[in-house]
Coordinates of C-alpha atoms and ligand atoms in Angstrom, one line a residue:
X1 CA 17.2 -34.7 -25.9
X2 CA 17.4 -36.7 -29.0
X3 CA 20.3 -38.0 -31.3
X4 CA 19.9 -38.9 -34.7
X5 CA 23.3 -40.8 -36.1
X6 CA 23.1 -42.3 -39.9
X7 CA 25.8 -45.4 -41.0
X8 CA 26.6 -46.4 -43.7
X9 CA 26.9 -50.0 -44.4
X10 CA 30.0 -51.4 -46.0
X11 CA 30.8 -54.7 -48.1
X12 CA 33.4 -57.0 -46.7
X13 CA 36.1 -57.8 -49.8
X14 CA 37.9 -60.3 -47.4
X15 CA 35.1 -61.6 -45.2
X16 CA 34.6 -62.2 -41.5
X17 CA 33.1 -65.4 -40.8
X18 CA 33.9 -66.8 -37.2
X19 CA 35.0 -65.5 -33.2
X20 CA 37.9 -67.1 -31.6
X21 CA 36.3 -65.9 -28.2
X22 CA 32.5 -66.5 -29.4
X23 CA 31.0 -63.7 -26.4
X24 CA 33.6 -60.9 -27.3
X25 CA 33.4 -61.3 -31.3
X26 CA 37.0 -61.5 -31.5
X27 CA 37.2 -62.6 -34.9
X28 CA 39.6 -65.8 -35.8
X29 CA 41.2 -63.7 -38.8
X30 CA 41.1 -59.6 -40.2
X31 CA 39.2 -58.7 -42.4
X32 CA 38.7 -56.2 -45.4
X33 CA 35.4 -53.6 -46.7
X34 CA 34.7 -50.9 -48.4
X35 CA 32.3 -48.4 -46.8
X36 CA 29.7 -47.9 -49.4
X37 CA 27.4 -44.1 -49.3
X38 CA 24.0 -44.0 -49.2
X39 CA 23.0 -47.4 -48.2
X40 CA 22.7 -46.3 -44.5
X41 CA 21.0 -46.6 -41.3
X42 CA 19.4 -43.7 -39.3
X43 CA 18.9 -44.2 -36.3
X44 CA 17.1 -41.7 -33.4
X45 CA 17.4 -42.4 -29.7
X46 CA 16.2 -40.7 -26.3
X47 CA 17.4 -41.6 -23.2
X48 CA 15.4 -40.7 -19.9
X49 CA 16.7 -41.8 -16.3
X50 CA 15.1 -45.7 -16.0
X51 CA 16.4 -49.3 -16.0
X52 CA 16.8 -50.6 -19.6
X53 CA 13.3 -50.3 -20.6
X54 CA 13.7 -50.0 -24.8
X55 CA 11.1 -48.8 -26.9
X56 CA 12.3 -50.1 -30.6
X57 CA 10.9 -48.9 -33.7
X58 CA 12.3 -50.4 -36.7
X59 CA 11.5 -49.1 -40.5
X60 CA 7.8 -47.9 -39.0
X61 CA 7.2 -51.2 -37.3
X62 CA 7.1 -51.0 -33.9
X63 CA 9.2 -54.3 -32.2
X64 CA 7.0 -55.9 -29.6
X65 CA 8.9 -57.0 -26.3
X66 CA 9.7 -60.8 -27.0
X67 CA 10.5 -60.2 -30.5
X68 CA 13.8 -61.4 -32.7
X69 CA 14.3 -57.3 -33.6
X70 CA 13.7 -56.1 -29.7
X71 CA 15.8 -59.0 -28.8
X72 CA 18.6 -57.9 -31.2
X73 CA 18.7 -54.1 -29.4
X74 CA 18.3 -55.7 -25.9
X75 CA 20.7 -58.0 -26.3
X76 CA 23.0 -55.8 -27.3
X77 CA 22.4 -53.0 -24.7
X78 CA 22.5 -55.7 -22.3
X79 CA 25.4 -56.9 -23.2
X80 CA 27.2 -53.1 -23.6
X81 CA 26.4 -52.2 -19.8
X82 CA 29.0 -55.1 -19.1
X83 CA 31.9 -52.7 -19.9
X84 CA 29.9 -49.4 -19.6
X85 CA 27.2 -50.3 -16.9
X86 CA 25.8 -46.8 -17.2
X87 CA 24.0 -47.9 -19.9
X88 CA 21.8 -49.9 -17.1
X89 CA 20.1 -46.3 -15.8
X90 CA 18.5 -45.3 -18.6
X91 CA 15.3 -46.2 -20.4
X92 CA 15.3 -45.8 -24.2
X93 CA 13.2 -44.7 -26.7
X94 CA 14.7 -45.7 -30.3
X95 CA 13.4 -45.5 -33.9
X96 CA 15.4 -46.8 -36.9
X97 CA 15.5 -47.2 -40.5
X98 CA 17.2 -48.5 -43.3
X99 CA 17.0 -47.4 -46.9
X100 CA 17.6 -51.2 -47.9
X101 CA 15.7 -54.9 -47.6
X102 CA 16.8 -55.9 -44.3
X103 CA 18.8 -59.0 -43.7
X104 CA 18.9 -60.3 -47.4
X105 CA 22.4 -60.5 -47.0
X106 CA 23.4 -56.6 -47.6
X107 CA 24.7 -56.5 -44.3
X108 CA 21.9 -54.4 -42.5
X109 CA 23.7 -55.4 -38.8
X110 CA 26.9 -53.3 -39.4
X111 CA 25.0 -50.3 -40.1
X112 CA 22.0 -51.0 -37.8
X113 CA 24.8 -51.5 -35.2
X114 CA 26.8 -48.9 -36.1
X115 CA 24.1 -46.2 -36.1
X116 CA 22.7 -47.3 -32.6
X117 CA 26.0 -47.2 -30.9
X118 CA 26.4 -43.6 -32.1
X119 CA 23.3 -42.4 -31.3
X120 CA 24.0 -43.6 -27.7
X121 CA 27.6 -42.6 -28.0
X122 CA 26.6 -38.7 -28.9
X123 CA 23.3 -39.1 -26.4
X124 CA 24.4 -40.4 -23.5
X125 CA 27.1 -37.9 -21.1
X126 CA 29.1 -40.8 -19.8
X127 CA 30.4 -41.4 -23.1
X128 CA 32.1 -38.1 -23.4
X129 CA 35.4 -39.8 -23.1
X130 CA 35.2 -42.3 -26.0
X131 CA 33.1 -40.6 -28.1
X132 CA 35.7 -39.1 -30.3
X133 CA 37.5 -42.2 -30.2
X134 CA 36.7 -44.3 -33.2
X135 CA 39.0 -47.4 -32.2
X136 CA 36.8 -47.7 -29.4
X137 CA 33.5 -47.3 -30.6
X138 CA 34.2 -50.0 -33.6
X139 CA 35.2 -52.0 -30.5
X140 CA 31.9 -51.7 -29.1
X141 CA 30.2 -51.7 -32.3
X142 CA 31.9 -55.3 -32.6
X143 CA 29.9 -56.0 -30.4
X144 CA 26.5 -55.8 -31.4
X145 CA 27.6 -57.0 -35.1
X146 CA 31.4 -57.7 -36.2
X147 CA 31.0 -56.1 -39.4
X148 CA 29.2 -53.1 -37.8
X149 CA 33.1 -52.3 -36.5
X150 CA 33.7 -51.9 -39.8
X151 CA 30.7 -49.1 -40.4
X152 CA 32.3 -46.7 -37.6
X153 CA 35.6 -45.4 -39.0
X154 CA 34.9 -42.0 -39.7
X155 CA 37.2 -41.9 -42.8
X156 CA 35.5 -44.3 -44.3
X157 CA 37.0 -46.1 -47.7
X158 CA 38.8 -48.9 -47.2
X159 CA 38.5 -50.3 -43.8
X160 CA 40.3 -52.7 -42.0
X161 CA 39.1 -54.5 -39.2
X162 CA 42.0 -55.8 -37.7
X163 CA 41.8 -59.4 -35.2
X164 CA 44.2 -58.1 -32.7
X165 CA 46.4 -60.7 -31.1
X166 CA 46.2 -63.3 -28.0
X167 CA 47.8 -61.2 -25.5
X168 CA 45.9 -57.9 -26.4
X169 CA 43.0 -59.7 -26.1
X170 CA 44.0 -61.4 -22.8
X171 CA 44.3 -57.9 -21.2
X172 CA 41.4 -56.2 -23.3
X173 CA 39.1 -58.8 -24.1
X174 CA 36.7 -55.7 -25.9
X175 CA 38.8 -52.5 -26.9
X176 CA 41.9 -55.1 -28.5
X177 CA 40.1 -55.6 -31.5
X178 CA 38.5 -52.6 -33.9
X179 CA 38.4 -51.7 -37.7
X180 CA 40.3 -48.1 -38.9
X181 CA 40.4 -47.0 -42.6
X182 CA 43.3 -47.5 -44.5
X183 CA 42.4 -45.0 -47.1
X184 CA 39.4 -42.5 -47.5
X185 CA 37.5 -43.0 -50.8
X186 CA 39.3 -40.2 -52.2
X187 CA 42.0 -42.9 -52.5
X188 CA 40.4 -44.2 -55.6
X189 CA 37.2 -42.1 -57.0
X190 CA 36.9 -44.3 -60.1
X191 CA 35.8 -47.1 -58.2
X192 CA 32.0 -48.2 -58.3
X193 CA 29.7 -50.4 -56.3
X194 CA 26.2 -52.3 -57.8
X195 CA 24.3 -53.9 -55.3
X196 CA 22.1 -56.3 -57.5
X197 CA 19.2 -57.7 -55.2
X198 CA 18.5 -61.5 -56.8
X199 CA 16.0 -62.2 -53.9
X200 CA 14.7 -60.0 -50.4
X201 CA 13.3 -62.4 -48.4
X202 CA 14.9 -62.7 -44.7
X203 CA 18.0 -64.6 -45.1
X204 CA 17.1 -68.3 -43.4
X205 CA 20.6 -68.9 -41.6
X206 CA 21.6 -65.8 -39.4
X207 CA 25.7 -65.2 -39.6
X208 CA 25.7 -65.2 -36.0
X209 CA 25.1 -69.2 -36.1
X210 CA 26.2 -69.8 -39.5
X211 CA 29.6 -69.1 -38.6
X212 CA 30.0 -70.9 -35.2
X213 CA 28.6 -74.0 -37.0
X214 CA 31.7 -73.3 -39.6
X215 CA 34.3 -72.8 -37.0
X216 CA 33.2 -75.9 -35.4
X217 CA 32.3 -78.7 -38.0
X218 CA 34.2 -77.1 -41.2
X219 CA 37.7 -79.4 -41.4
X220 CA 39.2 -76.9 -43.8
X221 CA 38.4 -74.0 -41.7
X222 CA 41.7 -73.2 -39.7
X223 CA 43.6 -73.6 -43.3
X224 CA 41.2 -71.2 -44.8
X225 CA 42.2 -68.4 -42.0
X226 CA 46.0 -68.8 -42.5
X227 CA 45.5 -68.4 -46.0
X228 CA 43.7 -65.4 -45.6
X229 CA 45.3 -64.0 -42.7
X230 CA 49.0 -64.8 -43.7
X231 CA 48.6 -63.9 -47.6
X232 CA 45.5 -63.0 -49.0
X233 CA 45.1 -59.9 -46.6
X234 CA 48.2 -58.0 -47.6
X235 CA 47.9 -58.6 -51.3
X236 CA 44.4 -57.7 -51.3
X237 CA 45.9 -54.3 -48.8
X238 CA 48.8 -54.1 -51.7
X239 CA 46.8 -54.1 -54.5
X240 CA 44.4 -51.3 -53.7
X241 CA 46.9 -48.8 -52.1
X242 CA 48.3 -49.0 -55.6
X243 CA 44.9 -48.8 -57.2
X244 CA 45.6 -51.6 -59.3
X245 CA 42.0 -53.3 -60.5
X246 CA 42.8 -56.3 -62.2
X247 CA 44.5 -58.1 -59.2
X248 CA 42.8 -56.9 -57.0
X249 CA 39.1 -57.7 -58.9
X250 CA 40.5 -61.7 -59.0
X251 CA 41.2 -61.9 -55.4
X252 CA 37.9 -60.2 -54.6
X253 CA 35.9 -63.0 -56.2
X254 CA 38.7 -66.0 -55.1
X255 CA 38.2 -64.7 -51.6
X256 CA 34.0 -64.4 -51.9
X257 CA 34.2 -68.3 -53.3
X258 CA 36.0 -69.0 -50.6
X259 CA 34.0 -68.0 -48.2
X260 CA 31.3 -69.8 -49.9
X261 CA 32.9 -73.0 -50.0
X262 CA 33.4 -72.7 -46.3
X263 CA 29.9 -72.5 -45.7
X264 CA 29.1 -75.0 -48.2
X265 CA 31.7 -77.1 -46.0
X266 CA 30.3 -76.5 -43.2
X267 CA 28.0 -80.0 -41.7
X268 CA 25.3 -79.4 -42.3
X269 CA 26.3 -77.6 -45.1
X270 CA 24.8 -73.3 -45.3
X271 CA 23.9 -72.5 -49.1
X272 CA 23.4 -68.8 -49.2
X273 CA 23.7 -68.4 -53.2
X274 CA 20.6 -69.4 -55.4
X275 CA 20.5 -70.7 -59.1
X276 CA 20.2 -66.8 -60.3
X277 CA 23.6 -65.9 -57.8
X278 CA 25.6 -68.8 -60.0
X279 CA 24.3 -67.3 -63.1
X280 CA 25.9 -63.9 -62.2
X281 CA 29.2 -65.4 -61.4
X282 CA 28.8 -66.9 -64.9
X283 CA 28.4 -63.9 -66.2
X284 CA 31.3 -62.1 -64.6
X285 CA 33.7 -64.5 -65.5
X286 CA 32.5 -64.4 -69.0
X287 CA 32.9 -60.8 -69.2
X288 CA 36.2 -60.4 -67.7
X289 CA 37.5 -63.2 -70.8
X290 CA 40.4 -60.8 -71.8
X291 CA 39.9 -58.1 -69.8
X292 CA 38.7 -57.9 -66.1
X293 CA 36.1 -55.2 -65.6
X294 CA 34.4 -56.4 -62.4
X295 CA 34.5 -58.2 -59.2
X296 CA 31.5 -60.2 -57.3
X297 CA 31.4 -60.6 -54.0
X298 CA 28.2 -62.2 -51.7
X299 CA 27.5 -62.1 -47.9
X300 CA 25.7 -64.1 -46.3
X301 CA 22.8 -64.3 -49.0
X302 CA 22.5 -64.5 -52.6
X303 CA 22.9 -61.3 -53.8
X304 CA 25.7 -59.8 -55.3
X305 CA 27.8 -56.6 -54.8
X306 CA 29.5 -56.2 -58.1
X307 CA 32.5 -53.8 -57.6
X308 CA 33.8 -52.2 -61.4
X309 CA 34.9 -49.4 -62.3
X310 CA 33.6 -45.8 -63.8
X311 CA 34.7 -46.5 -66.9
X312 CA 33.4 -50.0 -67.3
X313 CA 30.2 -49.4 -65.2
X314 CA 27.6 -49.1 -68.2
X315 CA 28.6 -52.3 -69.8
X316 CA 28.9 -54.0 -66.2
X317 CA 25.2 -52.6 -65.7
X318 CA 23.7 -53.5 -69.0
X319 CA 24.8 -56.9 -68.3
X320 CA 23.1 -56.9 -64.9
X321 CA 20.1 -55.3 -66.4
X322 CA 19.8 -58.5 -68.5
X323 CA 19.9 -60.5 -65.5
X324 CA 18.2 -59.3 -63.4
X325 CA 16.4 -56.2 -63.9
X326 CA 17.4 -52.6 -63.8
X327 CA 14.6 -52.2 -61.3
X328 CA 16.8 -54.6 -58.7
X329 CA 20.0 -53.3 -59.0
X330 CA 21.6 -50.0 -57.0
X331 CA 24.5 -48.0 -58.0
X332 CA 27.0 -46.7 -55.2
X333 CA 30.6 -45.9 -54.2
X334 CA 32.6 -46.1 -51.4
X335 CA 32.1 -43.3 -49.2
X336 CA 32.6 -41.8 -45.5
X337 CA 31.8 -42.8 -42.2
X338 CA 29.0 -42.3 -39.8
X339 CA 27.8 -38.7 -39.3
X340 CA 25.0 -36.8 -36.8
X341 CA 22.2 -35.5 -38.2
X342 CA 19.5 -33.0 -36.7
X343 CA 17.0 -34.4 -38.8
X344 CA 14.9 -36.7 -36.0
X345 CA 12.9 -40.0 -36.7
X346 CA 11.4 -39.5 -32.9
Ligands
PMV1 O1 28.3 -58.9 -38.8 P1 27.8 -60.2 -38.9 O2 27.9 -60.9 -37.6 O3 26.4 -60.2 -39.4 O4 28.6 -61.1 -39.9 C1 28.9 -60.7 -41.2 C2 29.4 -61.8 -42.0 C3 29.6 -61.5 -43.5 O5 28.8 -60.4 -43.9 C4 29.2 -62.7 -44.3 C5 31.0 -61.2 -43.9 C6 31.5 -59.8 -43.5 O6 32.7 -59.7 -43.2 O7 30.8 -58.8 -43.5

């Protein structure tokens, strides 16, 4: 048999950047996203009796053994069968694809992630029990790719991926820690997502050591997390159960530089923004003078994900259009969660 499962990928509002137990991904503070529709991964997987053998095909390119993309599904399959060892008695044939330049900082891992674990969730038997379980599987997703928790929550909308505390996660080092939506994106139809690519080039420092590097050499680091944790997190949870933009637009883009200036304080310092990402910010702030009509926010790379609204979304585009080029930006919403499709890539 073959499962096909497509994810959506989602944009962090209040980022994730660092594990308190580096090998479970228990991550040192919650964090915040929107799932955003159709910027997705579909992903098809068959499973035959064997012993881990994977056959990886990713956006037509078939991964050889040995390399960075084979290691990313073997690692994580590996590393799976340490809470569910069936996963050790099977061989696996896998083709993927995502509709968007991978790793440029648009968060390609939480849907990558997030599709694979469903395909193996709805192929393989043994998962009968947790497959309807979507605490579980964001667990798992976690995992592979902490943001990809955030990808699983059926619901979609506006997703929380919650750190859990120290004595869930001394009894349940994997399952104490998942991502569940607050509210589906019916909560708030007017909102709108541009995803404005300034560059598509592989991103040079991976998150995955990024972020240890922050945790360890950034002195501001801890104070960072209690802000976020202790205040920024329920404001930010406030302001968009009562749909209210303004607020919630400045503490998008306080929270986004904030990240950045925890890379940027991290020794050696990580620049992820270019000349082009300053001039955007530039431009947003200039824009709002008076009235605020849009929020930035950058991952791990240099381009932005401008969030507006409906009603302010041609002027906000126009203005990106100027900078850099209609034929580089992509309009979206938030939307659902994962779903199955019976439309194979294999
Ligand atoms: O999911 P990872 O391990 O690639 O880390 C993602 C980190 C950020 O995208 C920068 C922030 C986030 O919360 O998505």
């Amino acid at each position: 048999m073959t499962t096909t499962a497509i994810a959506p990928t989602n944009i962090a509002i209040l980022k994730y950047w660092g594990k308190i137990k580096g090998q479970y991904h228990i991550p040192t503070k919650s964090s915040l996203s929107f799932t955003v529709e159709k910027l997705c991964s579909t992903t098809s997987l068959a499973a035959g009796k064997g012993n881990m053998k994977i056959d990886f095909t990713l956006n037509g390119r078939k991964a050889k053994e040995g390399s960075k993309e084979h290691g990313y599904v073997s690692s994580y399959l590996t590393f799976l069968s340490e809470t569910l060892p069936f996963i050790r008695n099977y061989d696996y044939q896998i083709v993927s694809e995502n509709n968007f330049p991978t790793a440029a900082g648009f968060a390609s891992s939480a849907s990558g992630f997030a599709a694979l674990l469903k395909a193996l969730a709805g192929e393989l038997d043994e998962f009968s029990g947790l497959r309807g379980d979507d605490k579980k599987l964001s667990a798992l997703a976690r995992l592979g790719s902490g943001s990809a928790a955030r990808s699983i929550p059926s619901e979609g909308g506006f997703v929380k991926w919650d750190r859990g505390s120290g004595e869930d996660w001394e009894k349940d080092p994997v399952y104490s820690s998942y991502a569940y939506s607050l509210f589906g994106p019916e909560h708030w139809p007017e909102l709108r997502i541009i995803y404005a690519t300034v560059e598509s080039r592989e991103k040079k420092i991976r998150s995955l050591d990024g972020m240890a590097e922050s945790v360890k050499t950034n002195p501001l680091y801890q104070a960072w997390v209690s802000h976020e944790e202790s205040l920024l997190k329920n404001d930010m949870m406030e302001a968009v159960s009562k749909k209210d933009f303004e607020v919630l637009a400045h503490m998008i883009m306080q929270a986004s530089n904030s990240f950045h200036s925890i890379c940027h304080g991290t020794y050696p310092p990580i620049y992820y923004l270019k000349p082009k990402s300053l001039q955007i910010i530039d431009a947003i702030h200039k824009l709002n003078d008076g009235k605020v009509k849009a929020a930035y926010t950058f991952d791990a790379g240099p381009n932005p994900v401008i969030i507006t609204r409906k009603k302010e979304e041609m002027e906000v585009l126009k203005l990106l259009d100027e900078l850099v080029g209609e034929v580089n930006l992509f309009r979206t919403r938030p939307g659902t969660g994962p779903k199955y499709s019976k439309k194979h890539l294999l």
